[in-house]
Amino acid sequence: MAKKTYIKAITEGIDIALSEDPKTLVFGEDVGKNGGVFRATNGLQEKYGKDRVFSTPLAESGILGLSIGLAATGWRPVPEIQFMGFTFEAMDSIAAQMSRVRFQYDGTKNMPITIRTPYGGGTHTAELHGDDLENFFIGIPGLRVVAPSSAYDAKGLIISAIENNDPVLFLENLRLYRSVKGEVPDKKYTVPLDKANVVQEGSDVTIIAYGGEVSEAQKAAKKLAKKNISAEIIDLRSLYPLDTDTIFESIKKTHRVVIVQEAQKMAGVGAQVASAISEGAIMYLDAPVIRVAAPNSVYPFPQAENVWLPGADDIEDAATQAVNY
């Protein structure tokens, strides 16, 4: 076992999937010879050939339309949408086609498609490149949405996603690609697609986060510890379906909760988590649910990113407020 970056872990997971199943295909804009704009598929075309790892035209609707046809005829496609903002060009394929197949065919047909796409701010990208758009997808029945925050989870979840028979939207946080490293086994392993992870145990307040905000929650927890506030951190990992059991068990212990998301506050993952808590664990709360999120505005230009994005200080303030309520 060695320390690996988040992006290296993803590459290793895709490599294992390609090696084990000849029906697995990887394709997207520049993913072949160039290995993708972030080099997530670097070296895979050379290893598996142009028939299994190949570049496509700049046409997201075509990429996911092709994925549907391949999945319907026995293949296991792993398409890449170069940035999450570009999924708007292929929403029909996601929301009106692949996500409905199992229902339409009474469970007799599968759509084993894993859509990989980078998302998230903090890297000074252009418009529609850093947007957090998971809010658009968590309400689509039949679609799984996964967002790893660590290198270990990134490898285990990408393998699980590719092996799963449902369509999976696999979200890769841009600023974690090379900033996050962790112990990752060389061999194959899997991480469940529907199970949250207790990253850190605590007793005074539960902080629920995902993607790039998990590391911000960990920074906040260190600051809170200096105030003698013990924070438990839950990494959702799966945005749909939600693992409410893990969430409720934590709240029963801490009696306070802060929910963190990088995306705009309105109608987001945090709203759904808060709703689930109000339905299933409200009697265990000693303080209102507090949400930390980005403003309800268009994603800003790079010069304003640091002000716009939720950070450790925001999480610390919210957790302190919850404990002192």
CSV table of C-alpha atoms in Angstrom, one decimal:
chain,number,residue,atom,x,y,z
A,1,MET,CA,0.0,0.0,0.0
A,2,ALA,CA,1.3,3.4,-1.0
A,3,LYS,CA,0.2,7.0,-0.7
A,4,LYS,CA,-1.5,8.1,-3.9
A,5,THR,CA,-3.2,11.2,-5.2
A,6,TYR,CA,-7.0,11.3,-5.7
A,7,ILE,CA,-6.6,11.3,-9.5
A,8,LYS,CA,-4.1,8.5,-9.5
A,9,ALA,CA,-6.5,6.4,-7.4
A,10,ILE,CA,-9.2,7.0,-10.0
A,11,THR,CA,-6.9,6.0,-12.9
A,12,GLU,CA,-6.0,2.8,-11.0
A,13,GLY,CA,-9.7,1.9,-10.5
A,14,ILE,CA,-10.5,2.4,-14.2
A,15,ASP,CA,-7.4,0.4,-15.1
A,16,ILE,CA,-8.7,-2.5,-13.0
A,17,ALA,CA,-12.2,-2.4,-14.5
A,18,LEU,CA,-10.7,-2.4,-18.0
A,19,SER,CA,-8.5,-5.4,-17.2
A,20,GLU,CA,-11.2,-7.5,-15.7
A,21,ASP,CA,-14.0,-7.0,-18.2
A,22,PRO,CA,-13.4,-6.7,-22.0
A,23,LYS,CA,-16.8,-5.2,-22.3
A,24,THR,CA,-15.8,-2.1,-20.4
A,25,LEU,CA,-15.1,1.0,-22.7
A,26,VAL,CA,-13.7,4.4,-21.8
A,27,PHE,CA,-14.3,7.4,-24.0
A,28,GLY,CA,-14.8,11.1,-24.1
A,29,GLU,CA,-13.1,14.3,-25.2
A,30,ASP,CA,-9.3,13.9,-25.3
A,31,VAL,CA,-9.3,10.8,-23.1
A,32,GLY,CA,-7.4,8.7,-25.5
A,33,LYS,CA,-3.9,9.6,-26.5
A,34,ASN,CA,-3.9,12.7,-24.3
A,35,GLY,CA,-5.3,10.9,-21.2
A,36,GLY,CA,-7.9,13.5,-20.7
A,37,VAL,CA,-7.6,17.2,-19.8
A,38,PHE,CA,-6.5,16.3,-16.2
A,39,ARG,CA,-4.7,13.0,-17.3
A,40,ALA,CA,-7.2,10.8,-15.4
A,41,THR,CA,-7.0,8.2,-18.2
A,42,ASN,CA,-3.3,8.7,-18.9
A,43,GLY,CA,-1.7,5.5,-20.4
A,44,LEU,CA,-4.9,3.6,-20.7
A,45,GLN,CA,-5.2,3.8,-24.5
A,46,GLU,CA,-1.7,2.6,-24.9
A,47,LYS,CA,-2.4,-0.3,-22.6
A,48,TYR,CA,-5.8,-1.4,-23.9
A,49,GLY,CA,-5.9,-0.1,-27.4
A,50,LYS,CA,-7.9,2.5,-29.4
A,51,ASP,CA,-11.0,0.3,-29.6
A,52,ARG,CA,-11.5,0.3,-25.8
A,53,VAL,CA,-10.1,3.8,-24.8
A,54,PHE,CA,-10.8,6.4,-27.4
A,55,SER,CA,-11.4,10.1,-27.9
A,56,THR,CA,-14.7,11.5,-29.2
A,57,PRO,CA,-15.8,14.7,-30.9
A,58,LEU,CA,-16.7,17.7,-28.7
A,59,ALA,CA,-20.3,16.6,-28.4
A,60,GLU,CA,-21.6,15.7,-25.0
A,61,SER,CA,-25.0,14.7,-26.3
A,62,GLY,CA,-23.3,12.3,-28.7
A,63,ILE,CA,-21.1,10.9,-26.0
A,64,LEU,CA,-24.0,9.9,-23.7
A,65,GLY,CA,-26.2,8.9,-26.6
A,66,LEU,CA,-23.5,6.5,-27.6
A,67,SER,CA,-23.2,5.3,-24.0
A,68,ILE,CA,-26.9,4.4,-24.0
A,69,GLY,CA,-26.7,2.4,-27.2
A,70,LEU,CA,-23.6,0.5,-26.0
A,71,ALA,CA,-25.1,-0.3,-22.6
A,72,ALA,CA,-28.3,-1.6,-24.3
A,73,THR,CA,-26.2,-4.0,-26.4
A,74,GLY,CA,-24.1,-5.5,-23.6
A,75,TRP,CA,-21.3,-3.1,-23.1
A,76,ARG,CA,-20.2,-1.3,-19.9
A,77,PRO,CA,-19.4,2.3,-20.9
A,78,VAL,CA,-17.4,4.8,-18.8
A,79,PRO,CA,-17.9,8.1,-20.6
A,80,GLU,CA,-16.2,11.3,-19.4
A,81,ILE,CA,-17.9,14.7,-19.6
A,82,GLN,CA,-14.9,17.0,-19.5
A,83,PHE,CA,-16.5,19.4,-17.0
A,84,MET,CA,-19.8,19.1,-15.1
A,85,GLY,CA,-21.1,22.3,-16.6
A,86,PHE,CA,-21.1,20.5,-20.0
A,87,THR,CA,-23.7,18.0,-18.8
A,88,PHE,CA,-26.4,20.5,-19.7
A,89,GLU,CA,-25.7,19.5,-23.3
A,90,ALA,CA,-26.7,15.9,-22.5
A,91,MET,CA,-29.5,16.2,-20.0
A,92,ASP,CA,-32.0,14.4,-22.2
A,93,SER,CA,-29.7,11.3,-22.2
A,94,ILE,CA,-29.3,11.4,-18.5
A,95,ALA,CA,-32.8,12.4,-17.2
A,96,ALA,CA,-35.1,11.1,-19.9
A,97,GLN,CA,-33.3,8.1,-21.2
A,98,MET,CA,-30.7,6.0,-19.3
A,99,SER,CA,-32.2,6.7,-15.8
A,100,ARG,CA,-35.6,5.3,-16.9
A,101,VAL,CA,-34.6,2.1,-18.6
A,102,ARG,CA,-34.9,-0.3,-15.6
A,103,PHE,CA,-38.4,1.1,-14.9
A,104,GLN,CA,-39.5,1.0,-18.5
A,105,TYR,CA,-38.4,-2.7,-18.9
A,106,ASP,CA,-39.6,-3.9,-15.5
A,107,GLY,CA,-36.0,-4.6,-14.4
A,108,THR,CA,-35.2,-6.9,-17.2
A,109,LYS,CA,-32.7,-4.4,-18.8
A,110,ASN,CA,-29.8,-2.6,-17.2
A,111,MET,CA,-27.9,0.6,-18.0
A,112,PRO,CA,-24.4,0.0,-16.6
A,113,ILE,CA,-23.1,3.5,-17.5
A,114,THR,CA,-20.6,5.4,-15.3
A,115,ILE,CA,-20.5,9.0,-16.2
A,116,ARG,CA,-17.3,10.6,-14.9
A,117,THR,CA,-17.1,14.4,-14.6
A,118,PRO,CA,-15.0,16.9,-12.7
A,119,TYR,CA,-16.8,19.6,-10.7
A,120,GLY,CA,-16.2,22.1,-8.0
A,121,GLY,CA,-14.5,25.5,-7.5
A,122,GLY,CA,-11.3,26.7,-6.0
A,123,THR,CA,-9.1,26.2,-9.1
A,124,HIS,CA,-9.8,29.4,-10.9
A,125,THR,CA,-11.5,27.8,-13.9
A,126,ALA,CA,-13.6,29.6,-16.5
A,127,GLU,CA,-17.4,29.8,-16.4
A,128,LEU,CA,-19.3,26.5,-16.5
A,129,HIS,CA,-16.1,24.7,-15.5
A,130,GLY,CA,-16.2,24.9,-11.7
A,131,ASP,CA,-19.9,24.9,-11.1
A,132,ASP,CA,-21.4,22.4,-8.5
A,133,LEU,CA,-24.5,21.1,-10.3
A,134,GLU,CA,-25.2,18.0,-8.3
A,135,ASN,CA,-28.5,19.7,-7.2
A,136,PHE,CA,-29.8,19.0,-10.7
A,137,PHE,CA,-29.2,15.3,-10.6
A,138,ILE,CA,-30.0,14.0,-7.1
A,139,GLY,CA,-33.7,14.2,-7.9
A,140,ILE,CA,-33.6,12.0,-11.0
A,141,PRO,CA,-35.1,8.6,-10.2
A,142,GLY,CA,-32.9,5.7,-11.4
A,143,LEU,CA,-29.6,7.6,-11.3
A,144,ARG,CA,-27.0,7.1,-8.6
A,145,VAL,CA,-24.8,10.1,-7.7
A,146,VAL,CA,-21.5,9.6,-6.0
A,147,ALA,CA,-18.9,12.1,-4.8
A,148,PRO,CA,-15.7,10.7,-3.2
A,149,SER,CA,-13.5,13.0,-1.0
A,150,SER,CA,-10.5,10.8,-0.5
A,151,ALA,CA,-8.1,8.8,-2.6
A,152,TYR,CA,-9.1,5.6,-1.0
A,153,ASP,CA,-12.8,6.1,-1.6
A,154,ALA,CA,-12.1,7.4,-5.1
A,155,LYS,CA,-10.6,4.1,-6.2
A,156,GLY,CA,-13.1,1.9,-4.4
A,157,LEU,CA,-16.1,3.8,-5.6
A,158,ILE,CA,-15.1,4.0,-9.2
A,159,ILE,CA,-14.7,0.3,-9.3
A,160,SER,CA,-18.1,-0.2,-7.6
A,161,ALA,CA,-19.7,2.3,-10.0
A,162,ILE,CA,-18.4,0.6,-13.1
A,163,GLU,CA,-19.5,-2.9,-11.9
A,164,ASN,CA,-22.9,-1.6,-10.9
A,165,ASN,CA,-25.8,-2.1,-13.3
A,166,ASP,CA,-27.4,1.3,-12.7
A,167,PRO,CA,-26.3,4.5,-14.3
A,168,VAL,CA,-23.9,6.3,-12.0
A,169,LEU,CA,-22.9,10.0,-12.1
A,170,PHE,CA,-19.4,9.9,-10.6
A,171,LEU,CA,-18.3,13.3,-9.4
A,172,GLU,CA,-14.6,14.1,-9.2
A,173,ASN,CA,-13.8,17.3,-7.2
A,174,LEU,CA,-11.3,19.4,-9.2
A,175,ARG,CA,-9.3,20.8,-6.3
A,176,LEU,CA,-8.9,17.3,-4.8
A,177,TYR,CA,-7.3,15.8,-7.9
A,178,ARG,CA,-3.7,16.4,-6.8
A,179,SER,CA,-4.1,18.2,-3.4
A,180,VAL,CA,-5.3,15.1,-1.6
A,181,LYS,CA,-3.2,12.0,-1.0
A,182,GLY,CA,-3.9,8.9,1.0
A,183,GLU,CA,-3.0,5.3,1.6
A,184,VAL,CA,-4.5,3.3,-1.3
A,185,PRO,CA,-4.1,-0.5,-1.8
A,186,ASP,CA,-2.6,-1.5,-5.1
A,187,LYS,CA,-5.0,-4.4,-5.6
A,188,LYS,CA,-8.7,-4.3,-6.3
A,189,TYR,CA,-11.2,-3.4,-3.6
A,190,THR,CA,-14.6,-1.8,-3.6
A,191,VAL,CA,-16.5,0.8,-1.5
A,192,PRO,CA,-20.3,0.6,-1.2
A,193,LEU,CA,-22.2,3.1,-3.4
A,194,ASP,CA,-24.8,3.8,-0.8
A,195,LYS,CA,-22.9,4.1,2.5
A,196,ALA,CA,-21.7,7.2,4.2
A,197,ASN,CA,-18.4,7.3,6.1
A,198,VAL,CA,-17.7,8.5,9.6
A,199,VAL,CA,-14.4,10.3,8.9
A,200,GLN,CA,-14.0,11.5,12.5
A,201,GLU,CA,-15.8,10.6,15.6
A,202,GLY,CA,-17.0,13.3,18.0
A,203,SER,CA,-19.6,14.0,20.7
A,204,ASP,CA,-20.8,17.6,20.6
A,205,VAL,CA,-21.9,18.3,17.0
A,206,THR,CA,-22.2,16.4,13.7
A,207,ILE,CA,-20.8,18.0,10.6
A,208,ILE,CA,-22.1,16.4,7.4
A,209,ALA,CA,-20.3,17.2,4.2
A,210,TYR,CA,-19.1,15.7,0.8
A,211,GLY,CA,-16.5,16.2,-1.9
A,212,GLY,CA,-14.2,19.1,-1.3
A,213,GLU,CA,-16.0,20.3,1.8
A,214,VAL,CA,-15.0,17.2,3.8
A,215,SER,CA,-11.4,18.6,4.1
A,216,GLU,CA,-12.8,22.0,5.0
A,217,ALA,CA,-14.8,20.3,7.8
A,218,GLN,CA,-11.7,18.6,9.0
A,219,LYS,CA,-9.9,21.9,9.2
A,220,ALA,CA,-12.9,23.3,11.1
A,221,ALA,CA,-12.9,20.4,13.5
A,222,LYS,CA,-9.3,21.2,14.5
A,223,LYS,CA,-10.2,24.7,15.3
A,224,LEU,CA,-13.3,23.6,17.2
A,225,ALA,CA,-11.2,21.2,19.3
A,226,LYS,CA,-9.3,24.3,20.6
A,227,LYS,CA,-12.6,25.5,22.0
A,228,ASN,CA,-13.2,22.1,23.6
A,229,ILE,CA,-15.9,21.3,21.0
A,230,SER,CA,-15.8,17.7,19.7
A,231,ALA,CA,-17.0,17.4,16.1
A,232,GLU,CA,-18.1,14.2,14.4
A,233,ILE,CA,-17.6,14.4,10.6
A,234,ILE,CA,-19.7,12.4,8.2
A,235,ASP,CA,-18.7,12.2,4.5
A,236,LEU,CA,-21.9,11.4,2.6
A,237,ARG,CA,-20.0,9.8,-0.4
A,238,SER,CA,-23.3,8.9,-1.9
A,239,LEU,CA,-25.6,11.8,-2.6
A,240,TYR,CA,-28.3,9.6,-4.0
A,241,PRO,CA,-29.3,7.3,-2.4
A,242,LEU,CA,-28.6,8.9,1.0
A,243,ASP,CA,-27.4,6.8,3.9
A,244,THR,CA,-29.7,8.2,6.5
A,245,ASP,CA,-29.0,5.4,9.1
A,246,THR,CA,-25.4,6.7,9.6
A,247,ILE,CA,-26.7,10.3,9.8
A,248,PHE,CA,-29.3,9.5,12.4
A,249,GLU,CA,-27.0,7.4,14.6
A,250,SER,CA,-24.6,10.3,14.8
A,251,ILE,CA,-27.3,12.8,15.7
A,252,LYS,CA,-28.6,10.5,18.4
A,253,LYS,CA,-25.1,10.9,19.9
A,254,THR,CA,-24.3,14.6,19.3
A,255,HIS,CA,-27.8,16.2,19.3
A,256,ARG,CA,-26.6,19.0,16.9
A,257,VAL,CA,-25.9,19.0,13.2
A,258,VAL,CA,-24.3,21.3,10.6
A,259,ILE,CA,-24.8,20.4,6.9
A,260,VAL,CA,-22.2,21.6,4.5
A,261,GLN,CA,-22.2,21.8,0.7
A,262,GLU,CA,-20.2,23.8,-1.8
A,263,ALA,CA,-23.1,24.3,-4.2
A,264,GLN,CA,-25.7,27.0,-3.9
A,265,LYS,CA,-28.0,26.7,-0.9
A,266,MET,CA,-31.4,26.5,-2.7
A,267,ALA,CA,-32.8,23.0,-3.3
A,268,GLY,CA,-29.5,21.2,-2.8
A,269,VAL,CA,-28.1,18.1,-1.2
A,270,GLY,CA,-28.1,19.9,2.2
A,271,ALA,CA,-31.8,20.6,1.9
A,272,GLN,CA,-32.6,17.0,1.3
A,273,VAL,CA,-30.4,15.9,4.3
A,274,ALA,CA,-32.1,18.5,6.5
A,275,SER,CA,-35.5,17.2,5.4
A,276,ALA,CA,-34.6,13.6,6.1
A,277,ILE,CA,-33.4,14.6,9.6
A,278,SER,CA,-36.7,16.5,10.3
A,279,GLU,CA,-38.6,13.4,9.3
A,280,GLY,CA,-36.4,10.8,11.1
A,281,ALA,CA,-34.4,12.3,13.8
A,282,ILE,CA,-35.8,15.7,14.9
A,283,MET,CA,-36.6,14.5,18.4
A,284,TYR,CA,-32.9,13.9,19.0
A,285,LEU,CA,-31.9,17.5,18.2
A,286,ASP,CA,-31.1,20.1,20.9
A,287,ALA,CA,-30.6,22.9,18.3
A,288,PRO,CA,-31.9,23.8,14.9
A,289,VAL,CA,-30.2,22.3,11.8
A,290,ILE,CA,-27.7,24.7,10.4
A,291,ARG,CA,-26.7,24.7,6.8
A,292,VAL,CA,-23.5,26.1,5.3
A,293,ALA,CA,-23.6,26.6,1.5
A,294,ALA,CA,-22.7,29.0,-1.3
A,295,PRO,CA,-24.9,32.0,-2.0
A,296,ASN,CA,-27.8,31.6,-4.4
A,297,SER,CA,-26.0,33.3,-7.2
A,298,VAL,CA,-24.3,32.4,-10.4
A,299,TYR,CA,-20.8,30.9,-9.8
A,300,PRO,CA,-18.4,33.9,-9.6
A,301,PHE,CA,-15.4,34.8,-11.7
A,302,PRO,CA,-12.1,33.4,-10.3
A,303,GLN,CA,-11.2,36.6,-8.5
A,304,ALA,CA,-14.2,36.1,-6.1
A,305,GLU,CA,-14.0,32.4,-5.6
A,306,ASN,CA,-12.4,32.5,-2.2
A,307,VAL,CA,-15.2,34.7,-0.9
A,308,TRP,CA,-18.0,32.8,-2.5
A,309,LEU,CA,-17.0,29.2,-1.6
A,310,PRO,CA,-17.8,27.9,1.9
A,311,GLY,CA,-14.7,27.3,4.0
A,312,ALA,CA,-13.5,26.1,7.3
A,313,ASP,CA,-14.2,29.4,9.1
A,314,ASP,CA,-17.8,29.2,8.0
A,315,ILE,CA,-18.2,25.7,9.2
A,316,GLU,CA,-16.5,26.5,12.5
A,317,ASP,CA,-18.9,29.4,13.1
A,318,ALA,CA,-21.9,27.3,12.3
A,319,ALA,CA,-20.8,24.5,14.6
A,320,THR,CA,-20.1,26.9,17.4
A,321,GLN,CA,-23.5,28.4,17.0
A,322,ALA,CA,-25.1,25.0,17.2
A,323,VAL,CA,-23.3,24.0,20.3
A,324,ASN,CA,-24.0,27.3,22.1
A,325,TYR,CA,-27.7,27.4,21.1
